[in-house]
Short mmCIF file of C-alpha atoms and ligand atoms in Angstrom, two decimals:
data_model
loop_
_atom_site.label_atom_id
_atom_site.label_comp_id
_atom_site.label_asym_id
_atom_site.label_seq_id
_atom_site.Cartn_x
_atom_site.Cartn_y
_atom_site.Cartn_z
CA UNK Z 13 0.00 0.00 0.00
CA UNK Z 14 1.28 3.49 -0.81
CA UNK Z 15 0.34 6.63 1.08
CA UNK Z 16 0.24 8.66 -2.11
CA UNK Z 17 -2.58 6.46 -3.40
CA UNK Z 18 -4.60 7.02 -0.21
CA UNK Z 19 -4.15 10.78 -0.50
CA UNK Z 20 -5.34 10.63 -4.11
CA UNK Z 21 -8.31 8.43 -3.19
CA UNK Z 22 -9.49 10.85 -0.50
CA UNK Z 23 -8.73 13.86 -2.71
CA UNK Z 24 -11.08 12.42 -5.33
CA UNK Z 25 -13.83 11.82 -2.77
CA UNK Z 26 -13.70 8.05 -2.36
CA UNK Z 27 -14.26 6.10 0.83
CA UNK Z 28 -11.25 4.44 2.49
CA UNK Z 29 -11.35 0.91 3.86
CA UNK Z 30 -10.59 -0.17 7.42
CA UNK Z 31 -7.23 -1.61 6.31
CA UNK Z 32 -6.28 1.61 4.53
CA UNK Z 33 -7.14 3.77 7.56
CA UNK Z 34 -5.16 1.47 9.87
CA UNK Z 35 -2.22 1.63 7.47
CA UNK Z 36 -2.13 5.39 7.53
CA UNK Z 37 -2.58 5.84 11.31
CA UNK Z 38 -0.04 3.11 12.16
CA UNK Z 39 2.45 4.41 9.61
CA UNK Z 40 2.09 7.98 10.79
CA UNK Z 41 2.44 7.05 14.49
CA UNK Z 42 5.60 5.03 13.81
CA UNK Z 43 7.07 7.78 11.66
CA UNK Z 44 7.00 5.75 8.43
CA UNK Z 45 4.56 8.23 6.89
CA UNK Z 46 6.12 11.72 6.83
CA UNK Z 47 4.34 14.86 8.02
CA UNK Z 48 4.05 16.27 4.49
CA UNK Z 49 2.01 13.30 3.30
CA UNK Z 50 -0.18 13.33 6.40
CA UNK Z 51 -0.71 17.09 5.93
CA UNK Z 52 -1.87 16.56 2.37
CA UNK Z 53 -4.17 13.79 3.52
CA UNK Z 54 -5.64 15.94 6.32
CA UNK Z 55 -6.41 18.69 3.81
CA UNK Z 56 -8.05 16.25 1.40
CA UNK Z 57 -10.12 14.92 4.30
CA UNK Z 58 -10.98 18.47 5.37
CA UNK Z 59 -12.66 19.08 2.02
CA UNK Z 60 -14.07 15.59 1.36
CA UNK Z 61 -15.07 14.53 4.87
CA UNK Z 62 -15.54 10.94 5.95
CA UNK Z 63 -18.42 8.48 6.09
CA UNK Z 64 -19.71 7.20 9.42
CA UNK Z 65 -17.82 3.93 8.88
CA UNK Z 66 -14.55 5.70 8.08
CA UNK Z 67 -14.88 7.79 11.26
CA UNK Z 68 -15.35 4.65 13.36
CA UNK Z 69 -12.27 3.00 11.78
CA UNK Z 70 -10.24 6.18 12.24
CA UNK Z 71 -11.21 6.47 15.91
CA UNK Z 72 -10.44 2.79 16.57
CA UNK Z 73 -7.05 3.10 14.88
CA UNK Z 74 -6.20 6.16 17.01
CA UNK Z 75 -7.29 4.31 20.20
CA UNK Z 76 -5.08 1.36 19.23
CA UNK Z 77 -2.04 3.60 18.63
CA UNK Z 78 -1.34 3.63 22.38
CA UNK Z 79 -2.32 2.32 25.81
CA UNK Z 80 -5.91 1.76 26.86
CA UNK Z 81 -6.99 2.11 30.47
CA UNK Z 82 -8.40 -1.03 32.02
CA UNK Z 83 -11.24 -0.17 34.40
CA UNK Z 84 -12.50 -3.75 34.61
CA UNK Z 85 -11.65 -3.90 38.32
CA UNK Z 86 -14.33 -1.30 39.00
CA UNK Z 87 -17.79 -2.65 39.73
CA UNK Z 88 -20.65 -1.25 37.66
CA UNK Z 89 -21.10 0.70 34.44
CA UNK Z 90 -18.49 3.45 34.22
CA UNK Z 91 -19.92 6.57 32.61
CA UNK Z 92 -17.68 9.43 31.59
CA UNK Z 93 -18.65 12.97 30.65
CA UNK Z 94 -16.91 15.21 28.18
CA UNK Z 95 -17.47 18.86 27.46
CA UNK Z 96 -16.17 20.46 24.28
CA UNK Z 97 -15.01 23.32 26.45
CA UNK Z 98 -16.03 26.77 27.43
CA UNK Z 99 -15.50 29.54 29.92
CA UNK Z 100 -16.07 28.95 33.63
CA UNK Z 101 -17.33 25.42 33.07
CA UNK Z 102 -17.52 24.02 36.58
CA UNK Z 103 -19.71 21.02 35.71
CA UNK Z 104 -17.15 18.25 36.29
CA UNK Z 105 -16.53 19.37 39.87
CA UNK Z 106 -20.25 19.17 40.58
CA UNK Z 107 -21.13 16.12 38.48
CA UNK Z 108 -18.46 13.75 39.75
CA UNK Z 109 -19.66 13.72 43.41
CA UNK Z 110 -23.31 14.26 42.42
CA UNK Z 111 -23.70 11.17 40.24
CA UNK Z 112 -21.38 9.14 42.51
CA UNK Z 113 -23.73 9.95 45.40
CA UNK Z 114 -26.50 7.92 43.71
CA UNK Z 115 -24.23 4.97 43.05
CA UNK Z 116 -22.76 5.65 39.60
CA UNK Z 117 -19.02 4.82 39.57
CA UNK Z 118 -17.01 7.87 38.44
CA UNK Z 119 -13.44 6.97 37.45
CA UNK Z 120 -12.14 10.29 36.24
CA UNK Z 121 -8.85 10.77 34.48
CA UNK Z 122 -8.15 14.48 34.21
CA UNK Z 123 -5.53 16.84 32.98
CA UNK Z 124 -4.28 20.30 33.68
CA UNK Z 125 -5.82 23.12 31.74
CA UNK Z 126 -4.45 25.27 28.97
CA UNK Z 127 -6.25 28.56 28.43
CA UNK Z 128 -8.55 30.73 30.54
CA UNK Z 129 -8.76 28.62 33.72
CA UNK Z 130 -7.12 25.45 34.89
CA UNK Z 131 -8.37 21.93 34.31
CA UNK Z 132 -10.23 19.85 36.86
CA UNK Z 133 -6.99 18.86 38.60
CA UNK Z 134 -5.80 22.46 38.95
CA UNK Z 135 -9.15 23.44 40.41
CA UNK Z 136 -9.14 20.56 42.92
CA UNK Z 137 -5.58 21.40 43.93
CA UNK Z 138 -6.83 24.66 45.38
CA UNK Z 139 -7.99 22.39 48.22
CA UNK Z 140 -5.07 21.95 50.61
CA UNK Z 141 -3.47 18.50 50.47
CA UNK Z 142 -5.55 17.14 47.60
CA UNK Z 143 -3.48 15.11 45.17
CA UNK Z 144 -4.05 12.94 42.11
CA UNK Z 145 -0.76 11.04 42.14
CA UNK Z 146 -2.26 7.70 43.09
CA UNK Z 147 -1.51 4.23 41.71
CA UNK Z 148 -3.93 2.47 39.39
CA UNK Z 149 -4.67 -0.03 42.17
CA UNK Z 150 -5.47 2.76 44.64
CA UNK Z 151 -7.62 4.46 42.01
CA UNK Z 152 -9.68 1.30 41.46
CA UNK Z 153 -9.99 0.70 45.20
CA UNK Z 154 -11.19 4.28 45.82
CA UNK Z 155 -13.80 4.18 43.07
CA UNK Z 156 -15.14 0.89 44.40
CA UNK Z 157 -15.21 2.26 47.94
CA UNK Z 158 -16.46 5.84 47.43
CA UNK Z 159 -17.81 5.66 43.83
CA UNK Z 160 -15.54 8.54 42.81
CA UNK Z 161 -11.83 9.21 42.37
CA UNK Z 162 -9.70 11.41 40.12
CA UNK Z 163 -6.33 10.36 38.74
CA UNK Z 164 -3.80 12.39 36.73
CA UNK Z 165 -3.18 11.49 33.12
CA UNK Z 166 -0.55 8.81 32.77
CA UNK Z 167 0.49 6.24 30.25
CA UNK Z 168 0.79 6.69 26.53
CA UNK Z 169 -2.80 7.41 25.54
CA UNK Z 170 -3.66 8.06 21.87
CA UNK Z 171 -0.19 9.10 20.62
CA UNK Z 172 -1.59 9.24 17.07
CA UNK Z 173 -3.98 11.97 18.19
CA UNK Z 174 -1.21 14.04 19.79
CA UNK Z 175 0.88 13.87 16.64
CA UNK Z 176 -2.04 14.49 14.30
CA UNK Z 177 -3.40 17.37 16.36
CA UNK Z 178 -0.01 19.12 16.33
CA UNK Z 179 0.06 18.77 12.55
CA UNK Z 180 -3.55 19.98 12.10
CA UNK Z 181 -2.78 22.99 14.24
CA UNK Z 182 -0.20 24.27 11.75
CA UNK Z 183 -1.91 23.17 8.52
CA UNK Z 184 -5.33 24.81 8.98
CA UNK Z 185 -7.08 21.46 9.31
CA UNK Z 186 -8.28 21.59 12.93
CA UNK Z 187 -11.84 22.50 12.00
CA UNK Z 188 -12.95 19.27 10.36
CA UNK Z 189 -15.93 17.55 11.99
CA UNK Z 190 -14.50 14.09 11.22
CA UNK Z 191 -11.14 14.94 12.73
CA UNK Z 192 -12.51 16.72 15.82
CA UNK Z 193 -15.01 13.94 16.51
CA UNK Z 194 -12.46 11.14 16.18
CA UNK Z 195 -9.89 13.08 18.21
CA UNK Z 196 -12.23 13.64 21.16
CA UNK Z 197 -13.83 10.19 21.07
CA UNK Z 198 -10.51 8.34 20.79
CA UNK Z 199 -9.38 9.87 24.09
CA UNK Z 200 -12.63 9.01 25.89
CA UNK Z 201 -12.58 5.45 24.58
CA UNK Z 202 -8.91 4.90 25.47
CA UNK Z 203 -9.68 6.19 28.99
CA UNK Z 204 -11.90 3.14 29.47
CA UNK Z 205 -15.47 4.41 29.95
CA UNK Z 206 -18.33 2.01 29.18
CA UNK Z 207 -20.68 4.86 28.31
CA UNK Z 208 -20.18 8.53 27.49
CA UNK Z 209 -22.27 11.69 27.90
CA UNK Z 210 -21.17 14.60 25.74
CA UNK Z 211 -21.83 18.27 26.39
CA UNK Z 212 -21.32 19.97 23.06
CA UNK Z 213 -21.16 23.73 23.46
CA UNK Z 214 -22.39 26.30 21.01
CA UNK Z 215 -22.10 30.07 20.93
CA UNK Z 216 -19.44 32.75 20.92
CA UNK Z 217 -17.35 31.10 23.65
CA UNK Z 218 -17.40 27.65 22.04
CA UNK Z 219 -15.45 25.84 19.37
CA UNK Z 220 -18.67 25.47 17.37
CA UNK Z 221 -20.06 28.99 16.98
CA UNK Z 222 -23.43 28.00 15.55
CA UNK Z 223 -26.07 25.42 16.43
CA UNK Z 224 -25.95 23.56 13.10
CA UNK Z 225 -22.22 22.85 13.39
CA UNK Z 226 -22.62 21.82 17.03
CA UNK Z 227 -25.38 19.38 16.07
CA UNK Z 228 -23.28 17.89 13.30
CA UNK Z 229 -20.32 17.40 15.66
CA UNK Z 230 -22.54 15.89 18.35
CA UNK Z 231 -24.19 13.53 15.86
CA UNK Z 232 -20.82 12.42 14.59
CA UNK Z 233 -19.44 11.75 18.09
CA UNK Z 234 -22.56 9.85 19.13
CA UNK Z 235 -22.30 7.66 16.00
CA UNK Z 236 -18.64 6.94 16.69
CA UNK Z 237 -19.27 6.05 20.35
CA UNK Z 238 -22.17 3.75 19.56
CA UNK Z 239 -20.21 2.42 16.56
CA UNK Z 240 -17.40 1.18 18.81
CA UNK Z 241 -19.81 -0.28 21.36
CA UNK Z 242 -19.80 2.48 23.98
CA UNK Z 243 -23.29 3.87 24.59
CA UNK Z 244 -23.09 7.59 23.87
CA UNK Z 245 -25.51 10.51 24.28
CA UNK Z 246 -25.01 14.20 23.64
CA UNK Z 247 -26.70 17.42 24.57
CA UNK Z 248 -26.05 20.79 22.98
CA UNK Z 249 -25.72 23.60 25.50
CA UNK Z 250 -25.20 27.32 25.37
CA UNK Z 251 -21.78 28.95 25.63
CA UNK Z 252 -22.72 32.38 24.36
CA UNK Z 253 -21.96 33.64 27.88
CA UNK Z 254 -19.89 32.08 30.69
CA UNK Z 255 -21.54 29.26 32.64
CA UNK Z 256 -22.42 30.10 36.24
CA UNK Z 257 -20.91 33.17 37.88
CA UNK Z 258 -17.33 32.19 38.73
CA UNK Z 259 -14.35 31.97 36.39
CA UNK Z 260 -11.13 31.06 38.21
CA UNK Z 261 -9.91 27.97 40.01
CA UNK Z 262 -10.69 28.36 43.75
CA UNK Z 263 -13.68 30.54 42.83
CA UNK Z 264 -15.09 27.68 40.77
CA UNK Z 265 -14.51 25.21 43.62
CA UNK Z 266 -16.57 27.52 45.84
CA UNK Z 267 -19.24 27.66 43.13
CA UNK Z 268 -19.26 23.85 42.87
CA UNK Z 269 -19.73 23.56 46.65
CA UNK Z 270 -22.63 26.04 46.51
CA UNK Z 271 -24.21 24.02 43.70
CA UNK Z 272 -23.85 20.75 45.60
CA UNK Z 273 -25.69 22.51 48.45
CA UNK Z 274 -28.48 23.50 46.06
CA UNK Z 275 -27.44 27.16 46.25
CA UNK Z 276 -25.50 27.50 43.02
CA UNK Z 277 -26.21 29.52 39.88
CA UNK Z 278 -29.37 28.37 38.13
CA UNK Z 279 -27.74 27.62 34.76
CA UNK Z 280 -24.93 25.56 36.28
CA UNK Z 281 -27.39 23.61 38.42
CA UNK Z 282 -29.71 22.92 35.50
CA UNK Z 283 -26.86 21.77 33.24
CA UNK Z 284 -25.51 19.46 35.97
CA UNK Z 285 -28.94 17.94 36.61
CA UNK Z 286 -29.42 17.33 32.88
CA UNK Z 287 -25.98 15.83 32.20
CA UNK Z 288 -26.10 13.92 35.49
CA UNK Z 289 -29.50 12.41 34.71
CA UNK Z 290 -28.23 11.09 31.37
CA UNK Z 291 -25.22 9.60 33.17
CA UNK Z 292 -27.42 7.91 35.76
CA UNK Z 293 -29.65 6.40 33.05
CA UNK Z 294 -26.67 5.14 31.02
CA UNK Z 295 -25.26 3.58 34.22
CA UNK Z 296 -28.63 1.81 34.63
CA UNK Z 297 -29.19 3.31 38.07
CA UNK Z 298 -32.56 4.76 37.03
CA UNK Z 299 -35.24 3.63 34.62
CA UNK Z 300 -35.62 6.96 32.88
CA UNK Z 301 -34.49 10.57 32.77
CA UNK Z 302 -37.18 11.90 35.13
CA UNK Z 303 -36.50 9.29 37.78
CA UNK Z 304 -32.76 10.03 37.55
CA UNK Z 305 -33.40 13.74 37.91
CA UNK Z 306 -35.50 13.19 41.03
CA UNK Z 307 -32.75 11.03 42.54
CA UNK Z 308 -30.14 13.73 41.93
CA UNK Z 309 -32.33 16.51 43.32
CA UNK Z 310 -33.04 14.40 46.39
CA UNK Z 311 -29.32 13.75 46.90
CA UNK Z 312 -28.63 17.51 46.86
CA UNK Z 313 -31.51 18.22 49.25
CA UNK Z 314 -30.53 15.50 51.72
CA UNK Z 315 -26.86 16.53 51.79
CA UNK Z 316 -25.75 13.18 50.35
CA UNK Z 317 -24.08 14.80 47.32
CA UNK Z 318 -22.11 17.15 49.56
CA UNK Z 319 -21.11 14.28 51.85
CA UNK Z 320 -19.82 12.32 48.84
CA UNK Z 321 -17.71 15.32 47.84
CA UNK Z 322 -16.18 15.48 51.36
CA UNK Z 323 -15.41 11.75 51.42
CA UNK Z 324 -13.83 11.98 47.96
CA UNK Z 325 -11.63 14.94 48.96
CA UNK Z 326 -10.48 13.34 52.21
CA UNK Z 327 -9.69 10.03 50.47
CA UNK Z 328 -7.19 11.84 48.24
CA UNK Z 329 -5.54 13.82 51.04
CA UNK Z 330 -7.66 16.96 50.72
CA UNK Z 331 -8.85 19.14 53.59
CA UNK Z 332 -12.58 18.35 53.43
CA UNK Z 333 -13.40 21.06 55.96
CA UNK Z 334 -13.34 23.61 53.08
CA UNK Z 335 -16.76 22.31 52.13
CA UNK Z 336 -18.26 23.74 55.33
CA UNK Z 337 -15.83 26.64 55.46
CA UNK Z 338 -14.99 27.81 51.90
CA UNK Z 339 -13.04 30.74 53.42
CA UNK Z 340 -10.22 28.20 53.76
CA UNK Z 341 -9.77 28.21 49.96
CA UNK Z 342 -6.99 30.43 48.56
CA UNK Z 343 -8.18 34.05 48.46
CA UNK Z 344 -6.85 36.98 46.47
CA UNK Z 345 -5.49 40.17 48.07
CA UNK Z 346 -7.67 42.60 46.14
CA UNK Z 347 -11.34 42.62 45.27
CA UNK Z 348 -12.33 45.24 42.73
CA UNK Z 349 -15.89 45.95 41.58
CA UNK Z 350 -16.68 46.78 37.96
CA UNK Z 351 -19.76 49.05 38.05
CA UNK Z 352 -22.24 49.32 35.16
CA UNK Z 353 -21.81 52.58 33.25
CA UNK Z 354 -25.47 52.77 32.22
CA UNK Z 355 -28.79 51.31 33.32
CA UNK Z 356 -30.52 48.74 31.13
CA UNK Z 357 -30.57 45.05 30.28
CA UNK Z 358 -27.51 42.88 29.76
CA UNK Z 359 -27.69 41.85 26.10
CA UNK Z 360 -24.33 40.14 25.71
CA UNK Z 361 -21.37 38.84 27.74
CA UNK Z 362 -18.70 37.60 25.37
CA UNK Z 363 -17.48 34.42 27.05
CA UNK Z 364 -14.08 34.45 25.35
CA UNK Z 365 -13.37 37.99 26.53
CA UNK Z 366 -14.26 37.10 30.13
CA UNK Z 367 -11.93 34.11 29.76
CA UNK Z 368 -9.16 36.42 28.59
CA UNK Z 369 -9.75 38.71 31.59
CA UNK Z 370 -9.32 35.71 33.93
CA UNK Z 371 -6.11 34.77 32.06
CA UNK Z 372 -4.75 38.31 32.49
CA UNK Z 373 -5.20 37.93 36.24
CA UNK Z 374 -3.19 34.68 36.16
CA UNK Z 375 -6.03 32.13 36.44
CA UNK Z 376 -5.04 30.26 33.29
CA UNK Z 377 -1.99 29.00 31.44
CA UNK Z 378 -0.69 30.70 28.32
CA UNK Z 379 1.81 27.84 27.83
CA UNK Z 380 2.14 24.39 29.42
CA UNK Z 381 4.91 25.77 31.66
CA UNK Z 382 2.94 28.74 33.08
CA UNK Z 383 2.31 28.74 36.82
CA UNK Z 384 -1.29 29.59 37.64
CA UNK Z 385 -2.64 31.60 40.54
CA UNK Z 386 -5.44 29.50 42.05
CA UNK Z 387 -7.00 32.38 44.00
CA UNK Z 388 -7.68 34.85 41.20
CA UNK Z 389 -10.48 35.23 38.67
CA UNK Z 390 -13.78 37.00 38.20
CA UNK Z 391 -17.27 36.57 39.62
CA UNK Z 392 -20.13 37.82 37.46
CA UNK Z 393 -23.16 39.35 39.14
CA UNK Z 394 -25.19 40.03 36.03
CA UNK Z 395 -25.97 37.59 33.26
CA UNK Z 396 -27.68 38.01 29.89
CA UNK Z 397 -31.29 39.15 30.40
CA UNK Z 398 -30.66 40.69 33.84
CA UNK Z 399 -31.58 44.29 34.57
CA UNK Z 400 -28.79 46.50 35.88
CA UNK Z 401 -28.73 50.00 37.39
CA UNK Z 402 -25.88 52.37 36.56
CA UNK Z 403 -23.27 52.03 39.30
CA UNK Z 404 -24.35 48.52 40.28
CA UNK Z 405 -21.54 45.95 40.14
CA UNK Z 406 -21.41 43.81 36.99
CA UNK Z 407 -18.41 41.80 38.07
CA UNK Z 408 -16.04 41.44 41.03
CA UNK Z 409 -12.39 41.00 40.10
CA UNK Z 410 -10.32 38.85 42.49
CA UNK Z 411 -6.69 39.82 41.95
CA UNK Z 412 -3.26 39.56 43.52
CA UNK Z 413 -2.13 42.62 41.56
CA UNK Z 414 -3.27 46.03 42.75
CA UNK Z 415 -3.54 47.59 39.32
CA UNK Z 416 -6.29 45.91 37.30
CA UNK Z 417 -7.18 48.75 34.92
CA UNK Z 418 -6.57 46.62 31.83
CA UNK Z 419 -8.75 43.84 33.22
CA UNK Z 420 -11.55 46.32 33.95
CA UNK Z 421 -11.38 47.56 30.35
CA UNK Z 422 -11.47 43.96 29.12
CA UNK Z 423 -14.61 43.26 31.16
CA UNK Z 424 -16.34 46.39 29.88
CA UNK Z 425 -15.57 45.25 26.34
CA UNK Z 426 -17.31 41.90 27.05
CA UNK Z 427 -20.56 43.42 28.36
CA UNK Z 428 -23.22 44.99 26.18
CA UNK Z 429 -26.09 46.75 27.98
CA UNK Z 430 -29.17 47.89 26.04
CA UNK Z 431 -32.40 49.79 26.73
CA UNK Z 432 -34.69 47.06 25.43
CA UNK Z 433 -35.63 44.07 27.50
CA UNK Z 434 -33.59 40.99 26.61
CA UNK Z 435 -34.50 37.32 27.15
CA UNK Z 436 -32.05 34.99 28.86
CA UNK Z 437 -30.58 32.60 26.27
CA UNK Z 438 -31.76 29.00 25.95
CA UNK Z 439 -29.44 26.84 28.07
CA UNK Z 440 -30.03 23.41 26.52
CA UNK Z 441 -30.93 23.33 22.87
CA UNK Z 442 -31.35 19.71 22.09
CA UNK Z 443 -30.39 16.15 22.82
CA UNK Z 444 -28.81 13.71 20.40
CA UNK Z 445 -28.69 9.95 20.72
N1 URA B 520 -10.44 18.97 21.03
C1 URA B 520 -9.81 17.79 20.77
O1 URA B 520 -9.49 17.05 21.67
N2 URA B 520 -9.54 17.49 19.50
C2 URA B 520 -9.87 18.28 18.48
O2 URA B 520 -9.59 17.93 17.35
C3 URA B 520 -10.51 19.50 18.75
C4 URA B 520 -10.79 19.80 20.05
CA1 CA B 521 -18.51 28.88 36.53
#
């Protein structure tokens, strides 16, 4: 088989076979197929796309390029959740203990973040003593015992994806539905989940700016998951403004605690109940969505969800007393209010710009080597649709630098206030299965 023939075949719009796709992923991972040929192939694929079958073969080949996590020692159906990313997305911190509290095993492998705020591990590390450096045996034992544990990324997972993503990044081929879907799904599948719930974001702060593209991506990922034998469901949710109020690591931990107490922001709570209910159904712990939702609401009301969070933190060395006393979380030296300049209705909060403001304060990583400040970030007080009086605070900045003038300007540039009444955006657009 020759790579040049596969490039030509895709260029001319033909469908590749399983053997051909395996040949090109194996060859590329080993270094037998050079970057220039893979680049040409990626561009051909970008324009021609792939069939459902090709996407399944591609995903399987990427999974098989490296290690696969064996979660067979964990009792029950392991359900993982993946979000396509956004600003201030605190859902994992809430969902992991919430669904675990009703008996769904949550075996979470997480990474550090790149961009506006940290990843799940960074956020959890704002709790004193908490660590994710545990052995695979300990990880399995903890999930069986407490139904939830988080471990840092280890092993050589999906090396083909790492290599291919780096190439796509510099050849203008990132934005292909086939390539994004197989990239995301290969990582979830290699991480060992039996079933997967996807939160595909749409809006200004998301990868997929419009609903149609988000639906297409979700459909493609669901087909891949089900095609490789992992039950997969997706919802499409709004990322036209940040989720919840808090953007920043310790601030988001506080927000997650509030939500587990039933006192969190409405949008975050609703999204967690929706995603969580799908997880509970896929794990076969409830007969249907409504029953699952009632179970989760009951667990929040009874304090069971919060108790599960405490047990989980303590089991991994964390100071669980922060749950009752969030003042023990890292706090910033300066709190600066950003007052509204005019009265009216909030019409827009550009999520990306708020993310950038949090980055400027030091809440996120510009490069893998950056050190992040866990205490800093922003807390929004007004969301789209809210009425605001001139002089009322739109946002509180939590900073360790005294001068935050540039951050204030950034926040003003994210907010648009109008005279006309504005409706709050739809949070959950649709569900795909
Ligand atoms: N996220 C991924 O993991 N892969 C992509 O290709 C795009 C976003
Ligand atoms: Ca948030």
